Every structure is written in structure tokens, then in C-alpha cells.
Coordinates of C-alpha atoms in Angstrom, one line a residue:
Chain A
M51 CA -109.1 34.8 31.6
A52 CA -112.5 35.0 30.8
K53 CA -114.9 32.6 32.2
P54 CA -116.3 29.9 29.6
L55 CA -119.4 30.6 27.7
T56 CA -123.0 29.3 27.1
V57 CA -124.9 30.1 24.7
T58 CA -129.0 30.0 25.7
L59 CA -131.3 29.9 22.5
D60 CA -135.0 30.2 22.3
L61 CA -136.1 27.3 20.2
E62 CA -139.0 28.4 18.3
S63 CA -138.4 30.9 15.6
V64 CA -135.0 30.6 16.2
L65 CA -134.4 27.1 15.3
I66 CA -137.2 25.7 14.2
P67 CA -141.1 27.2 13.2
E68 CA -143.4 27.8 16.1
I69 CA -145.4 24.7 17.3
W70 CA -148.8 25.9 17.9
Q71 CA -148.9 27.6 14.6
A72 CA -148.2 24.4 12.9
V73 CA -150.8 22.1 14.9
A74 CA -153.4 25.1 14.5
E75 CA -152.6 24.8 10.7
A76 CA -152.6 21.0 10.2
T77 CA -156.0 20.2 12.7
G78 CA -157.2 23.5 10.7
L79 CA -158.4 24.8 14.4
P80 CA -157.3 28.8 14.1
D81 CA -158.4 29.0 18.2
L82 CA -154.6 27.0 18.4
A83 CA -152.9 30.1 16.1
V84 CA -153.6 32.4 18.9
T85 CA -150.1 33.3 21.0
T86 CA -150.0 35.7 23.4
C87 CA -149.7 38.3 21.3
D88 CA -153.5 38.1 21.5
I89 CA -154.6 36.8 24.6
A90 CA -151.3 38.2 27.3
D91 CA -152.1 35.8 30.2
Y92 CA -150.3 32.7 29.0
G93 CA -152.7 30.8 31.5
N94 CA -155.7 32.2 30.0
L95 CA -154.0 31.2 26.9
M96 CA -153.2 27.6 27.7
A97 CA -156.9 26.9 29.4
M98 CA -157.8 28.0 26.2
R99 CA -156.0 25.8 24.3
I100 CA -156.7 22.5 26.2
T101 CA -159.9 23.2 26.2
C102 CA -160.0 23.6 22.0
L103 CA -157.8 20.2 22.3
R104 CA -160.3 18.3 24.2
E105 CA -163.6 19.4 22.1
N106 CA -162.1 18.4 18.6
K107 CA -161.2 15.5 20.7
I108 CA -156.8 15.7 20.0
E109 CA -155.1 13.9 21.9
L110 CA -151.2 14.8 22.8
L111 CA -150.3 11.0 20.1
D112 CA -152.1 13.5 17.6
I113 CA -150.6 16.8 17.9
S114 CA -147.1 14.3 18.2
Q115 CA -147.6 13.0 14.6
T116 CA -148.0 16.8 13.9
I117 CA -145.0 17.9 15.4
Q118 CA -142.7 14.9 14.4
A119 CA -143.6 16.2 10.5
I120 CA -141.6 19.5 11.8
E121 CA -138.3 20.2 10.2
P122 CA -135.5 22.5 11.5
L123 CA -135.4 25.8 9.8
P124 CA -132.8 26.1 7.4
G125 CA -129.0 26.1 8.7
A126 CA -130.5 25.8 12.1
A127 CA -129.3 22.2 12.6
K128 CA -125.7 22.6 11.2
F129 CA -125.7 26.3 12.8
L130 CA -126.4 24.4 16.6
Y131 CA -123.6 21.7 15.2
W132 CA -121.1 24.9 14.8
L133 CA -121.8 25.8 18.0
R134 CA -121.4 22.7 19.8
A135 CA -118.5 22.1 18.6
R136 CA -117.0 25.4 19.8
T137 CA -118.8 25.9 23.2
Q138 CA -121.7 25.2 25.2
A139 CA -125.0 25.6 24.1
I140 CA -128.4 25.1 25.7
I141 CA -132.3 25.5 24.6
V142 CA -134.0 27.4 26.9
S143 CA -137.6 27.4 25.4
D144 CA -141.5 27.7 27.0
T145 CA -142.3 25.0 24.8
F146 CA -142.6 21.9 26.5
Y147 CA -140.2 18.3 26.6
E148 CA -143.5 16.1 25.0
F149 CA -143.9 18.4 22.2
A150 CA -139.8 19.2 21.7
V151 CA -138.9 15.7 22.4
P152 CA -139.4 14.6 18.3
L153 CA -137.5 17.5 17.1
M154 CA -134.9 17.4 19.5
M155 CA -133.6 14.2 17.0
K156 CA -133.0 16.3 14.3
L157 CA -130.9 18.4 16.3
D158 CA -128.8 15.8 17.7
Y159 CA -129.9 16.4 20.8
P160 CA -129.1 19.2 22.0
S161 CA -129.3 20.1 25.8
L162 CA -133.4 21.7 26.2
F163 CA -134.6 22.9 29.7
C164 CA -138.3 23.9 29.4
N165 CA -141.5 23.1 30.8
S166 CA -143.5 19.8 31.0
L167 CA -147.3 19.1 30.2
I168 CA -150.1 17.0 32.3
L169 CA -151.6 14.0 30.7
D170 CA -154.8 12.7 31.7
A171 CA -156.2 9.0 32.1
H172 CA -157.2 9.4 28.3
G173 CA -153.8 10.9 26.7
Y174 CA -155.7 14.4 26.8
I175 CA -153.4 17.6 27.9
S176 CA -155.3 18.3 31.1
D177 CA -152.5 20.7 32.2
Y178 CA -149.1 21.8 32.5
R179 CA -146.4 22.5 34.7
L180 CA -143.9 25.3 34.4
R181 CA -139.9 24.5 35.5
H182 CA -140.0 27.8 37.1
K183 CA -142.3 30.9 37.0
A184 CA -139.6 32.5 34.8
G185 CA -137.9 30.0 33.4
K186 CA -135.8 31.6 31.2
R187 CA -134.0 34.3 33.4
N188 CA -134.2 31.8 35.9
A189 CA -131.6 29.6 33.3
V190 CA -129.2 32.1 33.0
E191 CA -128.6 33.4 36.5
N192 CA -128.1 29.7 37.6
L193 CA -125.6 29.1 35.0
Q194 CA -124.0 32.3 35.4
N195 CA -123.8 30.8 39.2
M196 CA -122.2 27.9 37.4
G197 CA -119.1 30.1 36.4
F198 CA -120.6 30.4 32.7
R199 CA -120.7 34.4 31.1
V200 CA -124.4 33.5 29.3
F201 CA -125.1 34.6 25.8
A202 CA -128.6 34.4 24.5
V203 CA -130.4 34.4 21.5
G204 CA -134.0 35.0 21.9
D205 CA -136.9 36.5 18.9
S206 CA -139.8 37.3 21.2
Y207 CA -141.5 39.3 24.1
N208 CA -141.4 36.6 26.1
D209 CA -136.9 36.1 26.0
L210 CA -136.2 39.6 27.2
E211 CA -136.2 39.1 30.8
M212 CA -133.7 36.0 29.3
L213 CA -131.2 38.9 27.3
N214 CA -131.5 41.3 30.2
A215 CA -130.1 39.1 32.5
A216 CA -127.2 37.5 29.7
D217 CA -123.8 38.7 29.8
F218 CA -124.4 39.3 26.4
G219 CA -128.0 39.2 24.8
V220 CA -129.2 39.5 21.1
L221 CA -132.4 38.9 19.1
F222 CA -132.6 37.0 16.0
R223 CA -135.3 37.4 13.6
P224 CA -137.2 39.7 15.5
A225 CA -140.7 40.8 15.2
K226 CA -140.4 44.8 13.9
S227 CA -142.7 46.3 17.0
L228 CA -140.2 44.4 19.2
V229 CA -137.3 45.7 17.5
A230 CA -138.6 49.7 17.9
E231 CA -139.2 49.1 21.7
C232 CA -135.5 47.3 22.6
P233 CA -133.8 49.4 20.7
K234 CA -130.6 48.1 23.2
F235 CA -130.1 44.9 22.1
Q236 CA -127.8 43.5 18.8
I237 CA -130.2 42.5 15.7
F238 CA -129.5 39.2 13.3
N239 CA -131.2 37.7 10.2
E240 CA -129.0 35.2 9.6
Y241 CA -127.2 32.2 11.2
S242 CA -123.7 33.6 9.7
E243 CA -124.5 36.6 11.1
L244 CA -124.7 34.8 14.8
K245 CA -121.7 33.0 14.1
N246 CA -119.4 36.0 13.5
C247 CA -120.1 37.4 16.4
L248 CA -120.0 34.2 18.7
S249 CA -116.4 33.8 17.0
Q250 CA -115.4 37.1 18.1
I251 CA -116.5 36.6 21.8
L252 CA -114.7 33.1 21.8
S253 CA -111.6 35.1 20.2
G254 CA -111.8 37.5 23.4
E255 CA -113.2 40.7 20.9
K256 CA -116.1 42.3 21.6
C257 CA -118.6 41.4 19.2
Chain B
M148 CA -146.3 15.3 38.8
A149 CA -142.5 14.9 39.3
K150 CA -140.1 17.5 38.2
P151 CA -138.2 16.8 35.2
L152 CA -134.8 14.9 35.0
T153 CA -131.3 16.0 34.4
V154 CA -128.4 13.2 34.4
T155 CA -125.0 15.2 35.1
L156 CA -122.7 11.8 34.6
D157 CA -119.0 12.3 35.6
L158 CA -116.8 11.9 32.7
E159 CA -112.9 10.3 33.4
S160 CA -114.1 6.3 33.8
V161 CA -117.9 7.1 33.1
L162 CA -118.1 8.0 29.4
I163 CA -114.4 7.8 28.3
P164 CA -110.8 6.6 29.8
E165 CA -108.5 8.6 32.2
I166 CA -107.3 11.6 30.4
W167 CA -103.8 12.3 33.0
Q168 CA -103.3 8.4 32.9
A169 CA -103.5 8.0 28.8
V170 CA -100.9 11.4 28.6
A171 CA -98.2 9.8 30.9
E172 CA -98.1 6.5 29.1
A173 CA -97.7 8.5 25.7
T174 CA -95.4 10.5 26.8
G175 CA -93.6 8.0 29.2
L176 CA -93.7 10.1 31.8
P177 CA -95.0 8.4 35.5
D178 CA -95.3 11.8 37.2
L179 CA -98.1 12.7 35.0
A180 CA -99.9 9.5 36.2
V181 CA -100.2 11.2 40.1
T182 CA -103.3 11.7 40.8
T183 CA -105.2 12.6 43.8
C184 CA -105.1 9.5 45.9
D185 CA -101.3 10.1 45.8
I186 CA -101.3 14.0 46.1
A187 CA -104.1 15.2 48.1
D188 CA -104.2 18.7 47.3
Y189 CA -105.5 19.4 43.9
G190 CA -103.3 22.5 43.4
N191 CA -100.0 21.0 44.5
L192 CA -101.0 18.3 41.9
M193 CA -101.7 20.4 39.1
A194 CA -98.5 22.5 40.1
M195 CA -96.4 19.4 39.6
R196 CA -98.4 18.5 36.1
I197 CA -97.8 22.1 35.1
T198 CA -93.9 22.0 35.9
C199 CA -93.5 18.1 34.7
L200 CA -95.0 19.6 31.4
R201 CA -92.9 22.4 30.7
E202 CA -89.5 20.8 32.0
N203 CA -90.1 18.4 29.1
K204 CA -91.5 20.5 26.7
I205 CA -94.2 19.2 26.6
E206 CA -97.1 21.7 24.9
L207 CA -101.4 21.7 25.1
L208 CA -100.6 20.8 21.4
D209 CA -99.3 17.9 22.0
I210 CA -101.2 16.7 24.8
S211 CA -104.1 17.6 22.5
Q212 CA -103.1 15.2 19.6
T213 CA -103.2 12.1 23.0
I214 CA -106.1 12.8 23.8
Q215 CA -107.8 13.2 20.2
A216 CA -106.7 9.1 19.8
I217 CA -108.6 8.3 23.1
E218 CA -112.0 6.7 22.0
P219 CA -114.7 6.2 24.6
L220 CA -115.4 3.6 26.8
P221 CA -117.1 0.6 25.3
G222 CA -121.0 1.1 25.0
A223 CA -120.9 4.7 26.2
A224 CA -121.4 6.6 23.2
K225 CA -124.1 4.7 22.7
F226 CA -125.7 4.4 26.0
L227 CA -125.3 8.5 26.3
Y228 CA -127.5 8.8 23.1
W229 CA -129.7 6.4 24.3
L230 CA -130.2 8.5 27.3
R231 CA -129.9 12.1 25.2
A232 CA -133.6 10.7 23.4
R233 CA -135.0 10.4 27.1
T234 CA -134.3 13.2 29.4
Q235 CA -131.4 15.5 29.5
A236 CA -127.6 14.7 30.1
I237 CA -124.8 17.2 31.2
I238 CA -121.4 16.3 31.7
V239 CA -120.1 17.3 34.9
S240 CA -116.1 16.9 35.2
D241 CA -113.1 18.4 37.0
T242 CA -111.1 18.2 34.0
F243 CA -110.3 20.8 31.3
Y244 CA -112.4 22.5 27.9
E245 CA -108.8 22.6 26.2
F246 CA -108.8 18.6 27.2
A247 CA -112.3 17.1 26.7
V248 CA -113.3 18.8 23.6
P249 CA -111.4 16.9 20.9
L250 CA -113.3 13.6 22.8
M251 CA -116.8 15.5 22.3
M252 CA -116.9 14.9 19.2
K253 CA -117.2 11.5 20.1
L254 CA -119.8 11.3 22.1
D255 CA -122.4 14.2 19.3
Y256 CA -121.2 16.9 22.0
P257 CA -123.3 16.8 24.8
S258 CA -123.4 19.8 27.2
L259 CA -120.1 19.8 29.1
F260 CA -119.6 21.5 32.7
C261 CA -116.2 21.6 33.7
N262 CA -112.7 23.4 34.0
S263 CA -110.7 25.8 31.8
L264 CA -106.6 25.7 31.4
I265 CA -104.6 29.3 30.9
L266 CA -102.1 28.7 28.2
D267 CA -98.6 30.7 27.6
A268 CA -97.4 32.5 25.2
H269 CA -95.2 29.7 23.7
G270 CA -98.7 27.1 24.3
Y271 CA -97.6 26.1 27.6
I272 CA -100.0 25.3 30.1
S273 CA -99.2 27.8 33.1
D274 CA -102.5 27.9 35.1
Y275 CA -106.0 27.0 35.2
R276 CA -109.4 28.1 36.3
L277 CA -111.9 26.8 38.0
R278 CA -115.7 27.6 37.2
H279 CA -116.6 27.1 40.6
K280 CA -114.7 26.0 43.6
A281 CA -117.1 23.0 44.0
G282 CA -118.2 22.4 40.8
K283 CA -119.5 19.5 40.7
R284 CA -121.9 19.7 44.2
N285 CA -122.4 23.1 42.3
A286 CA -124.0 22.7 39.2
V287 CA -126.3 20.1 40.5
E288 CA -127.4 22.7 43.5
N289 CA -128.0 25.0 39.9
L290 CA -130.1 22.5 38.2
Q291 CA -132.0 21.9 41.0
N292 CA -132.7 25.6 41.5
M293 CA -134.1 25.9 37.7
G294 CA -136.3 23.4 38.1
F295 CA -134.5 20.0 37.9
R296 CA -134.7 16.8 39.9
V297 CA -131.1 15.3 39.3
F298 CA -129.7 12.3 38.8
A299 CA -125.8 11.7 39.4
V300 CA -123.5 9.3 38.7
G301 CA -120.0 9.1 39.4
D302 CA -117.2 6.9 40.6
S303 CA -115.0 8.8 42.6
Y304 CA -114.0 10.7 45.6
N305 CA -114.0 13.9 44.2
D306 CA -118.3 13.0 42.5
L307 CA -119.3 12.5 46.5
E308 CA -119.9 16.1 47.1
M309 CA -122.1 15.8 43.5
L310 CA -124.0 12.3 44.3
N311 CA -124.9 13.8 48.0
A312 CA -126.5 16.8 46.6
A313 CA -127.7 15.2 44.0
D314 CA -131.8 13.7 44.4
F315 CA -130.4 10.7 43.1
G316 CA -126.7 9.6 43.4
V317 CA -125.1 6.1 42.2
L318 CA -121.6 4.7 41.8
F319 CA -120.5 3.2 38.2
R320 CA -117.6 1.1 38.5
P321 CA -116.0 2.7 41.8
A322 CA -112.4 1.7 43.1
K323 CA -113.6 -0.9 45.9
S324 CA -111.5 1.4 48.5
L325 CA -114.6 3.8 47.9
V326 CA -117.2 1.2 47.9
A327 CA -116.5 0.3 51.5
E328 CA -116.5 3.8 52.7
C329 CA -119.9 4.9 50.8
P330 CA -122.1 2.1 51.1
K331 CA -125.1 4.4 51.1
F332 CA -124.9 4.6 47.3
Q333 CA -126.1 2.4 44.6
I334 CA -123.4 0.7 42.4
F335 CA -123.9 0.2 38.9
N336 CA -120.9 -1.6 37.1
E337 CA -122.7 -1.8 33.3
Y338 CA -124.6 0.9 31.2
S339 CA -127.2 -1.6 30.7
E340 CA -127.8 -1.4 34.8
L341 CA -127.6 2.2 34.6
K342 CA -130.3 2.2 31.6
N343 CA -132.4 0.0 34.3
C344 CA -133.1 2.5 36.6
L345 CA -133.1 5.3 35.0
S346 CA -135.9 4.0 32.8
Q347 CA -137.6 3.3 36.2
I348 CA -137.0 7.0 37.5
L349 CA -138.6 8.1 34.2
S350 CA -141.6 5.9 34.5
G351 CA -142.3 7.0 37.9
E352 CA -141.0 4.3 39.7
K353 CA -138.2 4.2 42.0
C354 CA -135.1 2.5 41.5

């Protein structure tokens, strides 16, 4: 008999839009739209974002208002509900609790494993704390240590370690460049395709 | 800055009534009301239950109907909703997915780490599979490996390893015999007390 299944899902671009992009649009600050595609070092990227926010007097509370207006991707909430009625689902993300929590209400509060922001006395973001230096892979490995098979869903470079560590790893709406580099992962573009694959695995067939 | 918090909660007697007791009442079979207080060895207890069900021609589907009629304890769903809006909550239970899933809908599908039943071709329970031989303690330890502080809530002897492993361990409506044996754990009898304690921890004070 197979071990029980847990599905780990990336958050941004899999269930909700990219948060920093939404903040960049709302504030009109193009520096905030920069991603790890532009600045590969995450520490440098975050340092630049934190400086940009402070220089423009944007506090966490201002960002929270922008984030509260974000809606999950069309079909995402329904897909997640379908999934949680059938197996375990945990969102594993590089975002921050302080950003994501207003959005979790719109997804009926699924479990979320992510990082934390550090604020200064004035409400500005001053630093951040990673839950673990390889948080996504680490989540998969610890779930496996708990006796689960893990099905991981991601869309981007920072998901590859998670997909590689998982028992099943699939890409959801990945960038074309990633597809060319990672031919080994199955690719899905619709939640209905993910549901079909997961239904097969849950019924004991291989997707 | 403190690590993020995950609350691990036992299920039966903490959020819902005892499942085997409900099945014993519905079937009128006192053997099914026997617990680890009566037969300490869990393997022997489960073997007795499985034999009793088969002898009385009770399939999983029959049990599922009984379980579907169970309601969460008064206030439990509201408490869990409050908790999930503030931090991570995972139910860590010795029950089986096949038993608990119909009840999870009534709690808005929280994450559930538990065990699995094995059915024979006729729909009878023939065996079970533990997620891990020390599933509750193992869950706490792996969550800690993921970078979380863990606040564990249990009511019974089989929760003590979980409470001991956790950063914070509390008893909720425990049996009097357990209270006498375990004076080190804080005891709460109402969800409002748990909420107060958790609010203090989440705001950086110690409960």
C-alpha cells in the first residue's frame, strides 16, 4: 500500500499573481519589478528592494493594502479546494508571511510554509528571515521523513530543487526558457490537467 | 526575531469527539469502545477492533456513515478558523485518513497528518499503516527541522511525546489521571484560554 500523499505547491504564478510585480505596478517603481532573473543573488535583490521601499517612504502597511487587492489566479481557489478534499496540500513559497497572509483568506487558509519579514520601529521592512536556507527542498525532505510521498508543483528556477527532491515533480505554466532546460519534468498549463494527473496518482495509477 | 510558529493539534477530544466511541455507540458493540487505557498494546487493540468489525459484517462504508454524522466539538471550528488566520495549524492524529476525511470538511480542510487503513476486496478493514512509528513526535521534530517553533496541544497519553518534543506543549481537557502524572504541562479547558495563550506567544510575550 502506497504512503499517503502531500502536494507542495509554489504560491506565486501557481495560485496567485507575482506579489512584487503587483507592488511595482501599484507604486509605479520599476525597481520593485526586478526579479532573480535580473539580479541572480537573492540577498542583493532583497537589499535593493528594501532600500527602494525606504527611499520612497513605503511601509509594510502600504504594501499590505496593495496585496489585499490581489485576487487568486482564475480557478486557483476552486482547484485548491478540490485538492484539499482529497489529499494534503501545503503551499511552500519564498514569499513572506507578512505579504501572503491577507491572500490566504481568499484561499480558505491552506497551510503555508514561507519566510518572515523584519520591521523597524517605523513600520519599514528592515530585513528578512529565511525559514531555512533551502526552504523548498527542506520542506519536501521533512515531509518525506514524516512518511509522505510528495507531489511538488512549481513554475520557476527556484522550484527546481523542490521538484527534484519530490517523488513527483511537475511544472505549472513555466517560462519557456525553463522548459528548454528541464525536459525531465511534466508540464501542465491548466488546473484541470493537474487534477487529472493527481486523480490518477491518488487512485494508484501513475500519472 | 522569533522563528515562525506552527500549532500541532491532536484531533479526537481536542477538536472532535472520539471516533471509536461514536462507532461503538452506533453499532452497539462495546468491544469497539475499548481504548489503549484498557488494552495498552496498540497493535493488539487494532487487531481486536478489526476482528470485531469483520465478525459483525461492518465495512468501512458503514463506519463512514456514522462518522459523517459526528459534529466538531462546540467552538472547535471557530477556534481553528481563528488560529489559521493568525498562524500555521496542523492536525496531528493517530486516527486514519479514511475515518477523518468526512470530518475535515466541517473544519474547512485543515492540514492533517495521520495514518491509513488497508481494505480488503470486500471493503472490510484488514490492516492499517502508520505514517511513522512515532508519528506525533516525528511531526514536531520535522516541523522544527523546517525552521518552525512548535506549539503542541493534546489531551492524552499518546500526546505526551509530541508535547515533550514541542517548544510549547499544553494539555487541553486532559483526563484527571494524566494531570496528576504530568504537572509540567499547562492545562486549558476552553478554546478561549488557548487563544489567550497563543495570542501572547504570537505577540512575542511568553504564555
